[in-house]
Amino acid sequence: MKEHSTITTEIGRYFLTDHIREMVNFRATRQSLGFRPPPAQKAAPPGSRIIPLPNRETWSIPPCDLQTAIAARESRRGFSSEPLSLDELAFLLWATQGVRAVLHEAAVLRTVPSAGCRHPFETYLAAQRVEGLESGIYRYLPLDHSIVHVRDIENLPRRLAAATHGQGFTGRAAIVFIWAALPDRTEWRYAEASYKVIALDAGHVCQNLYLACEAIGAGACAIAAYNQTLVDELLGVDGYDEFGVYLAPVGKIGEAP
Ligand SMILES: Cc1cc2nc3c(=O)[nH]c(=O)nc-3n(C[C@H](O)[C@H](O)[C@H](O)COP(=O)(O)O)c2cc1C
C-alpha cells in the first residue's frame, strides 16, 4: 500500500491522525500567552440591514419526536417550490448554531458541540425562497439571533450550481447554508492542532440541520464537492482568514431530481 502513496496521501492521512498534538507547544498558544480570544461572531458592518428572527418563545414550529427524525433523515435533493417561512429559517439557524448560554467571552455555548468551545464557523445563507426575505446572501448573527444582509447576487441559482460543480439541485433550493471557517478562533487555543477538529466540528452542525429539517417537512443535502474560488467569491471572503468549508441546500421536500 505505502509504495502507491503520494505526498498528498501522506499529508491527508496524517491530518486524520492526532500526531500533531505531540508537536504543538500548548504553553505558547495565544490563549496560554494571555491574548484575548477572537470574537465569537463576526461583526455586522455599520449601516447594514439586520433582520431580527423569531425565537423559541415566539416561533410556530411543530414538536418532532427525535427517533422519528433520526429514522427519516436522508439526503434530499428534490425541493418543491414552496418557500420556507422566517420561523422555519430561524429554527434551522438555532438548531445549527444557536447560542445556549454566554459564560464568558471564550465560552459561548451553542446547540452543537465544538472542540474547546471555539465554534469556528460563520453561517452564510444564499436565500432564494424565504418568506419576507429578498433573494441574496445573508449571514447569521448567533449572539443576536438575527441575520445581516451581505450582498445581492445576480443569477443566484446559476452561480450556486456553478459553485458546486454543476450540482443543479443547489440552485433549486429555497436556501443554501454555506459554512465558512475562521481558523483563527480555534488556533487561538489549539495552534496547529486546530485543523482536524474544525473539520469534525462541521459535521455536527450539518447533522443538526438534517434533523431539524425533518421537523418542518424540509430536506437537506450535505455538499463537500464545491469550487473553493467560486464559493469564496459568492460569500465575499478572502479565502485565507475565512473560507467556505461545507454547504447544504435546503427546501421543502419535492420530487427527487
Ligand atoms: C461530508 C459529506 C459530503 C457530501 N457531499 C455531497 C455532495 O457534494 N453532493 C451530494 O449530492 N451529496 C453529498 N453528500 C451526501 C452523501 O452522498 C449521502 O450522505 C450518502 O449518499 C448517504 O445517503 P443519506 O445521507 O441519504 O443517508 C455528502 C455527505 C457528506 C457527509
Tab-separated table of C-alpha atoms and ligand atoms in Angstrom:
chain	number	residue	atom	x	y	z
A	1	MET	CA	0.000	0.000	0.000
A	2	LYS	CA	2.608	2.501	1.112
A	3	GLU	CA	4.523	2.331	-2.190
A	4	HIS	CA	1.496	3.806	-4.017
A	5	SER	CA	1.157	6.751	-1.672
A	6	THR	CA	1.915	10.286	-2.787
A	7	ILE	CA	2.890	13.205	-0.606
A	8	THR	CA	-0.762	14.270	-0.722
A	9	THR	CA	-1.846	10.866	0.601
A	10	GLU	CA	0.707	11.147	3.393
A	11	ILE	CA	-0.499	14.631	4.348
A	12	GLY	CA	-4.159	13.613	4.139
A	13	ARG	CA	-3.778	10.526	6.333
A	14	TYR	CA	-1.583	12.421	8.802
A	15	PHE	CA	-4.291	15.092	9.025
A	16	LEU	CA	-6.766	12.423	10.185
A	17	THR	CA	-4.488	11.263	12.994
A	18	ASP	CA	-3.727	13.218	16.161
A	19	HIS	CA	0.088	13.071	15.929
A	20	ILE	CA	0.158	16.854	15.545
A	21	ARG	CA	-0.778	17.224	19.219
A	22	GLU	CA	2.560	15.708	20.238
A	23	MET	CA	4.331	18.531	18.400
A	24	VAL	CA	2.307	21.551	19.452
A	25	ASN	CA	3.685	23.622	22.288
A	26	PHE	CA	0.443	24.343	24.120
A	27	ARG	CA	2.269	26.656	26.550
A	28	ALA	CA	2.895	29.008	23.600
A	29	THR	CA	-0.629	29.244	22.193
A	30	ARG	CA	-2.219	32.680	22.128
A	31	GLN	CA	-4.611	31.547	24.831
A	32	SER	CA	-1.730	30.432	27.086
A	33	LEU	CA	0.116	33.693	26.441
A	34	GLY	CA	-2.886	35.633	27.718
A	35	PHE	CA	-4.238	37.108	24.473
A	36	ARG	CA	-7.970	37.710	24.310
A	37	PRO	CA	-9.928	35.247	22.148
A	38	PRO	CA	-11.086	36.273	18.673
A	39	PRO	CA	-14.726	37.470	18.724
A	40	ALA	CA	-17.333	34.697	18.793
A	41	GLN	CA	-19.221	36.405	15.987
A	42	LYS	CA	-18.064	38.442	13.016
A	43	ALA	CA	-19.490	41.932	13.471
A	44	ALA	CA	-22.109	43.254	11.071
A	45	PRO	CA	-20.702	46.171	9.060
A	46	PRO	CA	-22.072	49.542	10.266
A	47	GLY	CA	-25.256	50.544	8.470
A	48	SER	CA	-26.003	47.030	7.203
A	49	ARG	CA	-29.562	45.718	7.090
A	50	ILE	CA	-30.272	43.488	10.108
A	51	ILE	CA	-33.332	41.253	10.236
A	52	PRO	CA	-34.267	40.028	13.745
A	53	LEU	CA	-35.507	36.430	13.842
A	54	PRO	CA	-38.339	34.836	15.802
A	55	ASN	CA	-37.103	32.866	18.805
A	56	ARG	CA	-38.203	29.713	20.639
A	57	GLU	CA	-40.804	31.628	22.651
A	58	THR	CA	-42.443	33.134	19.576
A	59	TRP	CA	-41.949	30.850	16.592
A	60	SER	CA	-44.512	28.352	15.429
A	61	ILE	CA	-42.652	25.083	14.870
A	62	PRO	CA	-44.417	21.757	15.485
A	63	PRO	CA	-42.819	19.375	18.003
A	64	CYS	CA	-40.936	16.484	16.423
A	65	ASP	CA	-40.025	13.176	18.000
A	66	LEU	CA	-36.247	12.639	17.864
A	67	GLN	CA	-36.488	8.937	16.963
A	68	THR	CA	-38.801	9.787	14.071
A	69	ALA	CA	-36.419	12.456	12.802
A	70	ILE	CA	-33.378	10.167	13.033
A	71	ALA	CA	-35.203	7.304	11.316
A	72	ALA	CA	-36.439	9.512	8.463
A	73	ARG	CA	-33.245	11.511	7.858
A	74	GLU	CA	-31.794	11.178	4.417
A	75	SER	CA	-30.026	13.399	1.913
A	76	ARG	CA	-32.764	15.076	-0.105
A	77	ARG	CA	-32.076	16.724	-3.420
A	78	GLY	CA	-35.643	17.317	-4.638
A	79	PHE	CA	-37.255	20.555	-3.479
A	80	SER	CA	-40.776	21.877	-4.036
A	81	SER	CA	-41.472	25.497	-4.987
A	82	GLU	CA	-42.912	26.176	-1.504
A	83	PRO	CA	-40.940	28.828	0.365
A	84	LEU	CA	-39.580	28.481	3.891
A	85	SER	CA	-41.130	30.758	6.485
A	86	LEU	CA	-38.966	33.059	8.591
A	87	ASP	CA	-39.974	30.933	11.623
A	88	GLU	CA	-38.596	27.852	9.884
A	89	LEU	CA	-35.372	29.585	8.925
A	90	ALA	CA	-34.957	30.872	12.486
A	91	PHE	CA	-35.460	27.329	13.790
A	92	LEU	CA	-32.858	25.867	11.399
A	93	LEU	CA	-30.316	28.539	12.347
A	94	TRP	CA	-30.935	27.979	16.053
A	95	ALA	CA	-30.591	24.197	15.609
A	96	THR	CA	-27.270	24.541	13.798
A	97	GLN	CA	-25.518	27.462	15.524
A	98	GLY	CA	-27.916	28.895	18.125
A	99	VAL	CA	-26.476	30.207	21.388
A	100	ARG	CA	-27.466	28.349	24.593
A	101	ALA	CA	-25.501	30.431	27.061
A	102	VAL	CA	-22.741	33.021	27.182
A	103	LEU	CA	-20.496	32.009	30.086
A	104	HIS	CA	-17.679	34.436	29.214
A	105	GLU	CA	-16.018	35.769	26.067
A	106	ALA	CA	-14.185	32.469	25.431
A	107	ALA	CA	-17.142	30.221	26.220
A	108	VAL	CA	-20.273	30.852	24.199
A	109	LEU	CA	-22.234	27.609	24.353
A	110	ARG	CA	-24.303	26.668	21.327
A	111	THR	CA	-26.752	23.965	20.280
A	112	VAL	CA	-23.861	21.987	18.747
A	113	PRO	CA	-20.577	20.950	20.370
A	114	SER	CA	-17.235	22.402	19.284
A	115	ALA	CA	-13.671	21.484	20.261
A	116	GLY	CA	-12.592	23.822	23.050
A	117	CYS	CA	-15.882	25.692	22.625
A	118	ARG	CA	-14.227	27.627	19.803
A	119	HIS	CA	-17.120	27.495	17.272
A	120	PRO	CA	-15.032	28.475	14.226
A	121	PHE	CA	-17.876	28.942	11.714
A	122	GLU	CA	-19.913	31.765	10.284
A	123	THR	CA	-23.176	30.671	8.637
A	124	TYR	CA	-23.883	32.308	5.285
A	125	LEU	CA	-27.241	31.877	3.604
A	126	ALA	CA	-27.960	32.052	-0.099
A	127	ALA	CA	-31.674	32.812	0.187
A	128	GLN	CA	-33.881	32.151	-2.834
A	129	ARG	CA	-37.364	31.385	-1.420
A	130	VAL	CA	-37.824	32.544	2.147
A	131	GLU	CA	-40.975	34.486	3.072
A	132	GLY	CA	-40.133	38.121	3.755
A	133	LEU	CA	-36.530	37.871	2.512
A	134	GLU	CA	-35.329	39.200	-0.803
A	135	SER	CA	-33.048	36.893	-2.704
A	136	GLY	CA	-29.400	37.368	-1.758
A	137	ILE	CA	-26.611	36.428	0.601
A	138	TYR	CA	-27.186	36.828	4.329
A	139	ARG	CA	-25.193	35.858	7.422
A	140	TYR	CA	-26.412	34.605	10.791
A	141	LEU	CA	-25.536	36.617	13.904
A	142	PRO	CA	-25.932	33.947	16.606
A	143	LEU	CA	-25.332	36.274	19.586
A	144	ASP	CA	-28.214	38.480	18.376
A	145	HIS	CA	-30.277	35.706	16.765
A	146	SER	CA	-30.595	37.912	13.691
A	147	ILE	CA	-29.400	37.800	10.127
A	148	VAL	CA	-27.492	40.501	8.319
A	149	HIS	CA	-27.848	41.190	4.617
A	150	VAL	CA	-24.422	40.689	2.995
A	151	ARG	CA	-24.934	41.257	-0.727
A	152	ASP	CA	-27.241	40.751	-3.687
A	153	ILE	CA	-26.153	38.318	-6.380
A	154	GLU	CA	-27.398	38.300	-9.956
A	155	ASN	CA	-28.350	34.891	-11.349
A	156	LEU	CA	-28.038	33.299	-7.916
A	157	PRO	CA	-29.326	29.819	-8.984
A	158	ARG	CA	-26.764	29.643	-11.773
A	159	ARG	CA	-23.964	30.885	-9.512
A	160	LEU	CA	-24.854	28.291	-6.871
A	161	ALA	CA	-24.888	25.454	-9.383
A	162	ALA	CA	-21.537	26.585	-10.815
A	163	ALA	CA	-20.049	26.908	-7.324
A	164	THR	CA	-20.989	23.270	-6.628
A	165	HIS	CA	-19.554	21.793	-9.834
A	166	GLY	CA	-22.895	21.803	-11.616
A	167	GLN	CA	-24.951	20.190	-8.840
A	168	GLY	CA	-28.108	21.856	-10.154
A	169	PHE	CA	-30.325	20.996	-7.174
A	170	THR	CA	-28.321	23.538	-5.169
A	171	GLY	CA	-29.710	26.284	-7.423
A	172	ARG	CA	-33.267	24.960	-6.919
A	173	ALA	CA	-33.146	25.034	-3.095
A	174	ALA	CA	-35.188	27.528	-1.087
A	175	ILE	CA	-31.998	28.427	0.739
A	176	VAL	CA	-28.420	27.202	0.815
A	177	PHE	CA	-26.495	27.097	4.069
A	178	ILE	CA	-22.813	27.816	3.458
A	179	TRP	CA	-20.499	27.434	6.418
A	180	ALA	CA	-17.256	29.389	6.363
A	181	ALA	CA	-14.396	28.603	8.739
A	182	LEU	CA	-12.420	31.269	10.601
A	183	PRO	CA	-9.466	29.113	11.707
A	184	ASP	CA	-8.105	31.881	13.952
A	185	ARG	CA	-10.827	31.167	16.533
A	186	THR	CA	-9.609	27.614	17.036
A	187	GLU	CA	-5.902	28.393	16.514
A	188	TRP	CA	-6.072	30.789	19.487
A	189	ARG	CA	-6.448	27.702	21.684
A	190	TYR	CA	-5.040	24.758	19.702
A	191	ALA	CA	-2.494	26.289	17.254
A	192	GLU	CA	-1.596	23.723	14.563
A	193	ALA	CA	-3.789	21.105	16.237
A	194	SER	CA	-6.846	23.065	15.073
A	195	TYR	CA	-7.491	21.779	11.598
A	196	LYS	CA	-8.832	18.289	12.177
A	197	VAL	CA	-11.137	19.454	14.960
A	198	ILE	CA	-12.517	22.233	12.744
A	199	ALA	CA	-13.451	19.587	10.179
A	200	LEU	CA	-15.026	17.449	12.914
A	201	ASP	CA	-16.988	20.436	14.218
A	202	ALA	CA	-18.581	20.998	10.799
A	203	GLY	CA	-20.161	17.539	10.839
A	204	HIS	CA	-22.155	18.243	13.990
A	205	VAL	CA	-23.535	21.447	12.527
A	206	CYS	CA	-24.767	19.807	9.344
A	207	GLN	CA	-26.219	16.794	11.170
A	208	ASN	CA	-28.357	19.107	13.285
A	209	LEU	CA	-29.532	20.769	10.065
A	210	TYR	CA	-30.552	17.395	8.628
A	211	LEU	CA	-32.537	16.504	11.767
A	212	ALA	CA	-34.149	19.916	12.148
A	213	CYS	CA	-35.270	19.773	8.506
A	214	GLU	CA	-37.182	16.572	9.275
A	215	ALA	CA	-39.258	18.522	11.816
A	216	ILE	CA	-40.545	21.003	9.210
A	217	GLY	CA	-41.109	18.828	6.137
A	218	ALA	CA	-37.907	20.056	4.564
A	219	GLY	CA	-34.869	18.264	3.239
A	220	ALA	CA	-31.153	18.992	3.143
A	221	CYS	CA	-28.126	17.534	1.423
A	222	ALA	CA	-24.564	17.942	2.665
A	223	ILE	CA	-22.219	19.175	-0.040
A	224	ALA	CA	-18.456	18.935	0.169
A	225	ALA	CA	-17.828	18.928	-3.601
A	226	TYR	CA	-17.596	22.622	-4.403
A	227	ASN	CA	-15.356	25.076	-6.201
A	228	GLN	CA	-13.391	26.883	-3.490
A	229	THR	CA	-12.800	30.054	-5.502
A	230	LEU	CA	-16.414	30.412	-6.643
A	231	VAL	CA	-17.837	29.765	-3.173
A	232	ASP	CA	-15.481	32.280	-1.566
A	233	GLU	CA	-16.356	34.838	-4.267
A	234	LEU	CA	-20.063	34.297	-3.616
A	235	LEU	CA	-19.570	34.989	0.091
A	236	GLY	CA	-17.112	37.839	-0.434
A	237	VAL	CA	-14.487	36.295	1.898
A	238	ASP	CA	-10.703	36.369	1.463
A	239	GLY	CA	-10.079	32.612	1.204
A	240	TYR	CA	-7.351	32.579	3.881
A	241	ASP	CA	-8.649	34.003	7.160
A	242	GLU	CA	-12.153	32.965	6.188
A	243	PHE	CA	-13.256	30.445	3.558
A	244	GLY	CA	-16.174	28.189	2.728
A	245	VAL	CA	-15.875	24.603	4.000
A	246	TYR	CA	-19.292	22.961	3.634
A	247	LEU	CA	-22.694	23.648	2.093
A	248	ALA	CA	-26.220	22.337	2.419
A	249	PRO	CA	-29.131	23.267	0.150
A	250	VAL	CA	-32.464	23.162	1.973
A	251	GLY	CA	-36.043	23.222	0.733
A	252	LYS	CA	-39.481	21.791	1.312
A	253	ILE	CA	-39.489	18.181	0.173
A	254	GLY	CA	-40.301	17.768	-3.518
A	255	GLU	CA	-39.692	15.184	-6.177
A	256	ALA	CA	-36.136	13.887	-6.342
A	257	PRO	CA	-34.276	15.122	-9.443
B	1	LIG	C1	-19.113	15.209	4.090
B	1	LIG	C2	-20.201	14.911	3.085
B	1	LIG	C3	-20.091	15.424	1.818
B	1	LIG	C4	-21.111	15.188	0.878
B	1	LIG	N1	-21.044	15.792	-0.350
B	1	LIG	C5	-22.053	15.611	-1.227
B	1	LIG	C6	-22.054	16.295	-2.470
B	1	LIG	O1	-21.162	17.089	-2.790
B	1	LIG	N2	-23.097	16.082	-3.293
B	1	LIG	C7	-24.138	15.241	-2.988
B	1	LIG	O2	-25.053	15.097	-3.792
B	1	LIG	N3	-24.159	14.584	-1.804
B	1	LIG	C8	-23.159	14.751	-0.918
B	1	LIG	N4	-23.210	14.147	0.309
B	1	LIG	C9	-24.359	13.288	0.651
B	1	LIG	C10	-23.970	11.804	0.574
B	1	LIG	O3	-23.917	11.427	-0.774
B	1	LIG	C11	-25.027	10.996	1.352
B	1	LIG	O4	-24.948	11.307	2.722
B	1	LIG	C12	-24.809	9.487	1.171
B	1	LIG	O5	-25.016	9.096	-0.149
B	1	LIG	C13	-25.709	8.677	2.090
B	1	LIG	O6	-27.073	8.994	1.865
B	1	LIG	P1	-28.006	9.552	3.042
B	1	LIG	O7	-27.429	10.834	3.531
B	1	LIG	O8	-29.352	9.725	2.393
B	1	LIG	O9	-28.028	8.526	4.126
B	1	LIG	C14	-22.213	14.374	1.240
B	1	LIG	C15	-22.299	13.864	2.536
B	1	LIG	C16	-21.323	14.150	3.456
B	1	LIG	C17	-21.472	13.641	4.875
